[in-house]
XYZ file of C-alpha atoms in Angstrom:
564
model
C -14.357 -39.461 -16.650
C -13.569 -37.328 -19.674
C -14.706 -33.712 -20.009
C -15.192 -31.522 -23.007
C -12.819 -28.608 -23.508
C -15.632 -26.286 -22.438
C -16.131 -28.250 -19.238
C -12.389 -28.382 -18.586
C -12.336 -24.582 -18.845
C -15.176 -24.072 -16.352
C -13.731 -26.649 -13.956
C -10.307 -25.020 -14.192
C -11.673 -21.530 -13.490
C -13.472 -22.853 -10.401
C -10.344 -24.691 -9.202
C -8.267 -21.567 -9.777
C -10.610 -19.663 -7.480
C -12.014 -17.345 -10.147
C -14.989 -15.529 -8.693
C -16.272 -13.544 -11.702
C -16.046 -14.057 -15.417
C -16.830 -10.939 -17.438
C -18.051 -11.722 -20.906
C -20.370 -11.663 -23.902
C -21.490 -14.760 -25.834
C -21.134 -15.585 -29.504
C -20.995 -18.573 -31.813
C -17.379 -19.612 -31.191
C -17.836 -19.760 -27.394
C -21.316 -21.287 -27.151
C -19.961 -24.629 -25.919
C -18.300 -22.717 -23.085
C -21.474 -20.785 -22.281
C -23.390 -24.045 -22.181
C -20.871 -25.450 -19.708
C -21.131 -22.295 -17.597
C -24.905 -22.752 -17.498
C -24.414 -26.217 -15.989
C -22.258 -25.045 -13.043
C -22.682 -22.562 -10.214
C -19.190 -21.812 -8.888
C -18.009 -19.164 -11.352
C -20.360 -16.215 -11.676
C -20.669 -14.896 -15.249
C -21.291 -11.155 -15.598
C -22.970 -10.266 -18.902
C -21.706 -6.902 -20.073
C -23.135 -4.997 -23.065
C -19.895 -4.566 -24.951
C -16.668 -6.563 -24.915
C -14.571 -3.507 -24.180
C -16.550 -3.134 -21.001
C -15.781 -6.755 -20.074
C -12.085 -6.066 -20.132
C -12.411 -2.809 -18.186
C -14.615 -4.482 -15.577
C -12.105 -7.306 -15.160
C -9.396 -4.654 -14.950
C -11.210 -2.783 -12.168
C -11.708 -6.040 -10.324
C -7.970 -6.828 -10.638
C -6.765 -3.369 -9.577
C -8.957 -3.330 -6.477
C -8.215 -6.903 -5.348
C -4.774 -7.809 -6.709
C -6.287 -10.967 -8.249
C -6.364 -11.536 -12.031
C -9.471 -10.332 -13.824
C -10.913 -12.909 -16.218
C -12.726 -12.244 -19.512
C -14.551 -14.402 -22.031
C -15.367 -13.131 -25.538
C -16.195 -14.703 -28.873
C -14.070 -14.696 -32.001
C -13.745 -11.935 -34.606
C -15.420 -8.704 -33.423
C -15.654 -10.051 -29.895
C -11.868 -10.311 -29.741
C -11.176 -7.038 -31.504
C -13.651 -5.147 -29.271
C -11.624 -6.405 -26.298
C -8.286 -5.093 -27.609
C -8.642 -1.583 -26.141
C -9.180 -3.030 -22.650
C -6.324 -5.474 -23.137
C -4.017 -2.648 -24.123
C -5.193 -0.570 -21.123
C -4.263 -3.411 -18.749
C -0.950 -3.957 -20.528
C 0.150 -0.296 -20.187
C -0.648 -0.296 -16.467
C 0.667 -3.827 -15.715
C -2.669 -5.258 -14.588
C -3.074 -9.046 -14.234
C -5.770 -10.286 -16.588
C -6.584 -13.518 -18.467
C -8.671 -12.996 -21.588
C -10.169 -16.113 -23.183
C -11.131 -15.560 -26.821
C -13.147 -17.942 -28.914
C -11.756 -18.913 -32.310
C -13.106 -20.625 -35.400
C -12.508 -24.383 -35.629
C -8.836 -25.307 -36.178
C -9.378 -26.570 -39.725
C -10.804 -23.150 -40.708
C -8.024 -21.036 -39.235
C -6.466 -18.995 -42.023
C -9.454 -19.453 -44.360
C -11.101 -16.088 -43.620
C -13.954 -17.985 -42.024
C -16.992 -16.194 -40.580
C -15.969 -14.116 -37.558
C -12.308 -15.116 -37.871
C -9.459 -12.796 -36.947
C -5.896 -13.614 -35.956
C -6.389 -12.894 -32.274
C -2.870 -13.971 -31.407
C -1.339 -11.688 -34.030
C -3.594 -8.713 -33.262
C -2.974 -8.842 -29.516
C 0.743 -9.695 -29.583
C 1.932 -6.071 -29.211
C -0.293 -5.371 -26.194
C -0.148 -8.558 -24.081
C 2.395 -10.020 -21.733
C 1.934 -13.334 -23.580
C -0.674 -15.150 -25.602
C -1.539 -18.776 -26.467
C -3.434 -20.562 -29.229
C -4.717 -23.926 -27.937
C -4.942 -26.495 -30.719
C -5.274 -29.649 -28.602
C -7.793 -30.171 -25.836
C -5.183 -32.158 -23.886
C -3.112 -28.972 -23.577
C -5.950 -26.770 -22.350
C -5.666 -27.104 -18.557
C -1.906 -26.662 -18.516
C -2.096 -23.690 -20.894
C -4.650 -22.024 -18.619
C -2.347 -22.586 -15.643
C 0.493 -20.968 -17.531
C -1.725 -18.050 -18.475
C -2.678 -17.304 -14.859
C 0.896 -17.761 -13.714
C 2.356 -15.404 -16.318
C -0.408 -12.805 -15.814
C 0.065 -12.554 -12.072
C 3.823 -12.912 -11.477
C 6.791 -10.733 -12.220
C 5.534 -7.545 -13.803
C 1.832 -8.411 -14.124
C -0.059 -8.041 -17.384
C -2.820 -9.411 -19.594
C -2.531 -12.866 -21.209
C -4.756 -14.003 -24.058
C -5.812 -17.646 -24.521
C -7.345 -18.218 -27.924
C -9.446 -21.417 -28.060
C -10.901 -22.805 -31.310
C -14.487 -24.037 -31.137
C -13.630 -27.666 -31.931
C -11.203 -27.694 -28.980
C -14.064 -26.772 -26.643
C -16.082 -29.687 -28.078
C -13.329 -32.312 -27.928
C -12.881 -34.484 -24.800
C -9.922 -35.180 -22.517
C -9.064 -36.183 -18.951
C -8.962 -33.243 -16.558
C -6.611 -32.845 -13.626
C -6.041 -29.403 -12.136
C -2.312 -28.609 -12.471
C -1.338 -27.421 -8.981
C 2.209 -26.421 -9.867
C 3.827 -24.888 -12.927
C 7.394 -24.524 -14.117
C 8.396 -22.575 -17.236
C 12.088 -22.715 -18.107
C 11.879 -19.550 -20.215
C 10.070 -17.524 -17.572
C 11.612 -17.009 -14.108
C 11.085 -13.440 -12.858
C 13.605 -12.176 -10.314
C 11.874 -11.379 -7.030
C 14.777 -10.625 -4.638
C 17.070 -7.649 -5.158
C 20.836 -7.967 -5.399
C 22.386 -7.532 -1.953
C 25.347 -5.526 -3.235
C 23.122 -3.087 -5.063
C 20.932 -2.631 -1.984
C 24.069 -1.757 0.056
C 25.077 0.803 -2.581
C 21.595 2.321 -2.447
C 21.641 2.627 1.348
C 25.097 4.216 1.184
C 23.820 6.870 -1.246
C 20.828 7.551 1.032
C 23.241 8.223 3.913
C 25.299 10.642 1.797
C 22.357 12.563 0.332
C 21.509 16.098 1.347
C 18.282 16.400 -0.652
C 16.833 12.882 -1.016
C 13.470 12.266 -2.640
C 11.204 9.200 -3.006
C 9.486 8.856 -6.379
C 7.024 5.955 -6.203
C 4.710 4.429 -8.768
C 2.197 1.742 -9.500
C 4.641 -1.029 -8.647
C 4.222 -0.179 -4.936
C 0.489 -0.780 -5.244
C 0.769 -3.863 -7.459
C 3.233 -5.569 -5.161
C 1.364 -4.638 -1.953
C 4.442 -2.726 -0.764
C 2.657 0.276 0.761
C 3.366 -0.685 4.372
C 7.052 -1.303 3.706
C 7.323 1.990 1.772
C 5.822 3.926 4.654
C 8.337 2.408 7.066
C 11.278 3.138 4.761
C 10.170 6.705 4.068
C 9.766 7.394 7.785
C 13.177 5.867 8.532
C 14.838 8.129 5.937
C 12.654 11.214 6.540
C 12.667 12.302 2.903
C 9.735 13.760 0.957
C 7.585 11.324 -1.055
C 5.786 11.864 -4.288
C 3.480 9.402 -6.079
C 2.765 9.035 -9.763
C -0.931 8.875 -10.747
C -0.668 5.098 -10.808
C 0.925 5.102 -7.358
C -1.649 7.246 -5.542
C -2.474 5.736 -2.178
C 0.760 3.770 -2.094
C 1.959 6.411 0.364
C -0.768 8.175 2.402
C -1.736 11.631 1.161
C -2.361 12.671 4.772
C 1.270 11.961 5.812
C 3.296 15.164 6.238
C 6.143 13.686 4.147
C 3.834 13.489 1.133
C 4.270 16.373 -1.279
C 1.583 15.405 -3.799
C 1.548 13.881 -7.256
C 4.297 14.777 -9.672
C 4.415 15.256 -13.408
C 2.447 17.198 -16.039
C -0.304 18.073 -13.547
C 1.694 17.490 -10.390
C 2.004 19.879 -7.486
C 4.478 22.701 -7.507
C 6.302 21.288 -4.476
C 6.583 17.795 -5.925
C 7.898 18.960 -9.270
C 10.306 21.451 -7.731
C 11.593 18.844 -5.265
C 12.213 16.398 -8.104
C 13.999 19.125 -10.041
C 16.281 20.029 -7.125
C 16.923 16.732 -5.283
C 20.405 15.254 -5.208
C 19.154 11.669 -4.786
C 16.052 10.145 -6.282
C 14.836 6.808 -4.947
C 12.553 5.585 -7.706
C 10.423 2.620 -6.602
C 8.061 0.761 -8.912
C 7.902 3.584 -11.439
C 8.861 3.663 -15.104
C 9.809 7.312 -15.807
C 6.826 7.914 -18.092
C 6.962 11.016 -20.271
C 3.969 12.549 -18.428
C 6.091 12.317 -15.264
C 9.491 13.471 -16.539
C 8.558 16.292 -18.848
C 11.566 17.202 -20.985
C 13.860 14.274 -20.324
C 16.983 16.447 -20.724
C 15.785 18.673 -17.898
C 14.556 15.910 -15.554
C 16.215 15.814 -12.105
C 19.472 17.335 -13.390
C 21.273 17.205 -10.014
C 20.231 13.759 -8.885
C 21.810 10.393 -8.622
C 19.125 7.820 -9.206
C 18.304 4.515 -7.474
C 15.723 2.537 -9.443
C 13.856 -0.438 -8.025
C 11.674 -2.410 -10.466
C 10.571 -5.980 -11.115
C 11.048 -5.510 -14.873
C 14.709 -5.229 -15.971
C 13.666 -3.766 -19.299
C 12.228 -0.705 -17.521
C 15.549 0.216 -15.886
C 17.553 2.861 -17.753
C 15.060 2.680 -20.640
C 14.038 6.348 -20.398
C 16.421 7.744 -17.805
C 19.938 6.487 -17.042
C 20.156 5.367 -13.413
C 23.095 4.987 -11.076
C 22.002 2.058 -8.900
C 19.632 -0.371 -10.657
C 17.914 -2.957 -8.414
C 15.855 -5.616 -10.146
C 13.358 -7.366 -7.924
C 9.918 -7.346 -6.372
C 9.275 -3.910 -4.868
C 8.039 -5.274 -1.548
C 11.090 -7.536 -1.107
C 13.579 -4.829 -2.073
C 12.060 -2.096 0.105
C 12.038 -4.452 3.095
C 15.682 -5.378 2.374
C 16.668 -1.677 2.200
C 14.926 -1.011 5.510
C 16.641 -4.019 7.116
C 20.019 -2.827 5.811
C 19.462 0.594 7.295
C 18.506 -0.836 10.688
C 21.287 -3.449 10.807
C 24.122 -1.125 9.767
C 22.903 1.828 11.809
C 23.189 4.087 8.731
C 22.274 7.651 9.609
C 20.816 10.191 7.234
C 22.242 13.724 7.115
C 19.716 15.308 9.480
C 21.001 18.916 9.342
C 20.940 18.857 5.514
C 17.534 17.172 5.578
C 16.200 19.942 7.853
C 17.299 22.584 5.332
C 15.761 20.516 2.528
C 12.389 20.498 4.291
C 12.615 24.270 4.814
C 12.876 24.709 1.056
C 10.032 22.277 0.399
C 7.791 24.084 2.896
C 8.482 27.342 0.997
C 7.273 25.656 -2.200
C 4.259 24.274 -0.356
C 3.391 27.764 0.849
C 2.511 28.690 -2.711
C -0.615 26.454 -2.339
C -0.646 25.582 -6.008
C -4.006 23.715 -5.756
C -5.975 26.706 -4.366
C -8.939 27.726 -6.479
C -11.625 30.438 -6.388
C -15.126 29.457 -5.344
C -16.874 32.798 -5.822
C -19.673 33.238 -8.328
C -22.495 30.965 -9.296
C -20.498 28.459 -11.310
C -19.593 25.084 -9.826
C -15.835 24.635 -9.784
C -14.869 21.040 -10.598
C -12.219 21.144 -7.872
C -14.926 22.025 -5.355
C -16.991 19.037 -6.553
C -14.031 16.726 -5.909
C -13.312 18.302 -2.531
C -16.952 17.728 -1.663
C -16.810 14.120 -2.838
C -13.833 13.544 -0.554
C -15.712 15.161 2.343
C -18.956 13.240 1.818
C -17.216 9.852 1.411
C -14.746 10.634 4.263
C -11.916 9.714 1.890
C -12.794 6.090 2.070
C -14.360 5.357 -1.318
C -13.035 3.371 -4.237
C -12.780 6.010 -6.974
C -12.686 5.051 -10.623
C -12.207 7.682 -13.301
C -12.414 8.149 -17.001
C -9.781 10.238 -18.823
C -9.434 13.991 -19.101
C -9.600 17.011 -16.855
C -11.893 15.269 -14.364
C -9.283 12.514 -13.986
C -6.560 14.968 -13.073
C -8.798 16.911 -10.665
C -9.724 13.625 -8.976
C -6.008 12.711 -8.669
C -5.253 16.137 -7.205
C -8.184 16.659 -4.838
C -9.269 13.210 -3.616
C -6.524 12.522 -1.074
C -5.949 8.766 -1.149
C -4.597 7.207 2.040
C -4.925 3.577 0.974
C -3.627 1.643 -2.014
C -5.982 0.079 -4.593
C -8.583 2.825 -4.069
C -7.677 4.924 -7.119
C -8.677 3.016 -10.285
C -7.802 4.825 -13.497
C -6.337 4.266 -16.951
C -2.861 5.775 -16.656
C -0.690 4.605 -19.526
C -3.216 4.273 -22.340
C -5.606 7.025 -21.183
C -8.762 5.177 -22.191
C -12.010 7.130 -22.238
C -14.877 4.830 -21.357
C -12.865 3.056 -18.666
C -14.552 4.504 -15.572
C -18.027 2.985 -15.500
C -17.163 -0.633 -16.370
C -14.135 -0.481 -14.054
C -16.489 0.636 -11.291
C -18.664 -2.392 -12.021
C -15.688 -4.720 -11.448
C -14.771 -2.907 -8.222
C -18.344 -2.982 -6.898
C -18.692 -6.697 -7.620
C -15.401 -7.365 -5.832
C -16.395 -5.184 -2.855
C -20.219 -5.310 -2.673
C -20.472 -3.354 0.568
C -17.976 -0.665 -0.358
C -18.670 2.863 -1.588
C -17.723 3.094 -5.260
C -17.710 6.405 -7.111
C -17.048 6.831 -10.837
C -15.685 10.306 -11.642
C -16.285 11.054 -15.295
C -17.056 13.724 -17.875
C -19.918 14.114 -20.315
C -17.670 12.935 -23.119
C -16.067 9.866 -21.482
C -19.274 8.504 -19.935
C -20.877 8.150 -23.368
C -18.108 5.806 -24.533
C -19.554 2.914 -22.471
C -22.817 4.309 -21.191
C -24.646 1.153 -22.293
C -23.215 -0.475 -19.147
C -25.940 1.247 -17.154
C -27.957 -1.763 -18.305
C -25.393 -4.157 -16.765
C -25.491 -2.132 -13.530
C -29.268 -2.581 -13.377
C -29.125 -6.312 -14.073
C -26.575 -6.953 -11.297
C -27.873 -4.276 -8.855
C -24.630 -2.337 -8.687
C -25.131 0.834 -6.568
C -22.296 2.849 -8.151
C -22.386 6.603 -7.785
C -21.504 8.354 -11.056
C -20.104 11.870 -10.554
C -20.201 13.488 -14.001
C -18.372 16.819 -14.145
C -20.296 18.159 -17.107
C -18.635 21.225 -18.618
C -20.077 20.751 -22.132
C -16.603 20.289 -23.631
C -14.053 17.560 -24.181
C -12.278 19.401 -21.431
C -8.642 18.401 -21.794
C -8.838 18.788 -25.573
C -10.344 22.249 -25.078
C -7.621 23.214 -22.556
C -4.854 22.271 -24.988
C -6.626 24.096 -27.833
C -6.869 27.198 -25.593
C -3.158 27.103 -24.660
C -1.500 25.897 -27.834
C -3.954 26.324 -30.754
C -5.102 29.940 -30.327
C -8.525 28.865 -28.995
C -9.461 27.055 -32.215
C -11.905 24.639 -30.572
C -11.969 22.044 -33.282
C -14.461 19.247 -32.447
C -14.081 19.750 -28.706
C -17.582 21.085 -28.056
C -20.316 18.556 -27.265
C -23.276 20.197 -28.981
C -25.858 17.396 -28.637
C -25.607 16.116 -25.088
C -28.375 13.918 -23.737
C -30.421 14.625 -20.665
C -28.370 12.440 -18.373
C -31.059 12.447 -15.665
C -33.688 11.077 -18.012
C -31.154 8.672 -19.539
C -30.258 7.283 -16.112
C -33.939 6.983 -15.262
C -34.680 5.158 -18.504
C -32.289 2.420 -17.307
C -34.088 2.281 -13.966
C -31.553 4.332 -12.010
C -31.704 7.657 -10.160
C -30.628 10.856 -11.880
C -29.825 14.177 -10.177
C -28.691 17.347 -11.920
C -26.839 20.040 -9.936
C -26.592 23.659 -11.138
C -25.424 25.658 -8.125
C -22.373 25.374 -5.857
C -24.559 25.527 -2.729
C -26.440 22.406 -3.849
C -23.436 20.144 -4.501
C -22.938 18.759 -1.018
C -26.642 18.107 -0.347
C -26.972 16.310 -3.705
C -23.965 14.112 -2.935
C -25.217 13.387 0.572
C -28.559 12.290 -0.888
C -26.871 10.164 -3.548
C -24.581 8.293 -1.164
C -27.409 7.632 1.285
C -29.068 5.482 -1.436
C -27.016 2.366 -0.635
C -28.887 0.094 -3.038
C -29.303 2.395 -6.060
C -27.045 3.619 -8.848
C -27.202 7.444 -8.826
C -26.099 9.562 -11.784
C -24.985 12.986 -10.511
C -24.904 15.369 -13.487
C -22.914 18.285 -12.079
C -22.817 21.313 -14.415
C -19.331 22.781 -13.914
C -17.496 25.867 -15.084
C -16.804 25.225 -18.796
C -13.650 27.416 -18.828
C -11.869 25.960 -15.808
C -8.423 24.522 -16.511
C -6.209 21.976 -14.721
C -3.246 23.627 -12.986
C -0.358 23.236 -12.498
C 0.518 22.193 -16.041
C 3.879 21.405 -17.570
C 3.747 22.212 -21.303
C 5.169 19.763 -23.841
C 8.943 20.208 -24.084
C 9.270 22.009 -20.757
C 10.996 20.812 -17.617
C 9.097 20.013 -14.422
C 10.207 23.321 -12.912
C 8.647 25.235 -15.824
C 5.029 24.927 -14.782
C 2.057 27.038 -15.817
C 0.470 27.832 -12.455
C -2.571 29.904 -13.503
């Protein structure tokens, strides 16, 4: 029995185990939508904007480890999805984006709603495909899912012309796939692992620097065991939060531009850095010439192109983070390698002195709500067990600093691209993936308006997300930079025409609560989170002049922080 290309696609998604398909219909994909209508295995989620479809799929992928799947039409449908594709690409998130295309005979003719989707997305995808023959469709989809979810994960675009979705072919689900040109290394080199363990034994001031790769490769358990075996301090990047528990005494906080004093000072003074699943991003390193000047560096990463790209390393280990960390732990146990405990004791004395500064302390006096207090309260009310998505700006950094993540895949944020508008649709994907979980979206009054139309999607699919809007009336991070570096010339950073968010939430059928006083924050959050079946928009009016500290200015080293 032959199937149309559209039917092959829907059958393939079901056979692949795809649970949700986030999308928005249009002319080039109507055959596919008709096929979706005639099946009940894959649930389609109708968003209100294609960018939201990609962010929702992204949130689903980050919280589950499974590829998020998107379906959009040609032309503006595809271009609207590019921001979300780039967001996933920067953070190495597995995603398959299916874009409709004009019929093959019209490609290149500037047909209605035609864009070169392959060309436009090439710089921000792991790979992309244009399917010109219906007989190639199933195998191409298999390749797309395989490439997206193996090695260093990332988004893959599959562009399908409308006539391919109408043509017929035999369908057999391809259970296995081999690609001669794509064979990611998963096991680390034994010799390099021995070198790394030897350096760990020789180190006096060792330091673990761990990133999103720990989360993506489900290596948290192995990392905890290795860190405890070595006894060294651990810092996470923003993408790695939860990969090592924040409640563990060896954890010294996030590092980088808004990292803790103790984490940044430890990085600046360590003599051995064990970098695991991290890419030495500029927001982490500060001035590259001043980064970890005394340290030898071990770097573990699945992507060989990431090693020594930004910082020259001494022991490169290419391989899957989980495999390599387990191999390092095994090597330590089998060889009986001992760390330098007397030196390590002195190292911890120094770190405890840096900790004593309490760089994240803040004042709570007065009648203004401090955003840090709002995040502390969120942590208290949710008992630290929520999935927390965020948008981008000051609220994002406060969430990273004050919500102490003990589990991986609980902190869902746009790290590399810094995409405003990410938080709410990402929360939708998380809530659909974990229908009984507590999901909070931490946002600002600027970011939330980027994709606020998704309140409609939340109503349609009964998604009880709790939106925590830290409303300071400014584009906060822009204002902070203008205060520090532009002599307080607040150019276009003030939001002078904000909506009434309570009424806006209510107009979509949700609950809105505005909070003005510090003493009302906890009660409002308790009330909001008790409403298990309702979306609640908490509009929390925070101190408009509060800044994120510590802060490493552009061009400075990590040990040159602004603390207040």
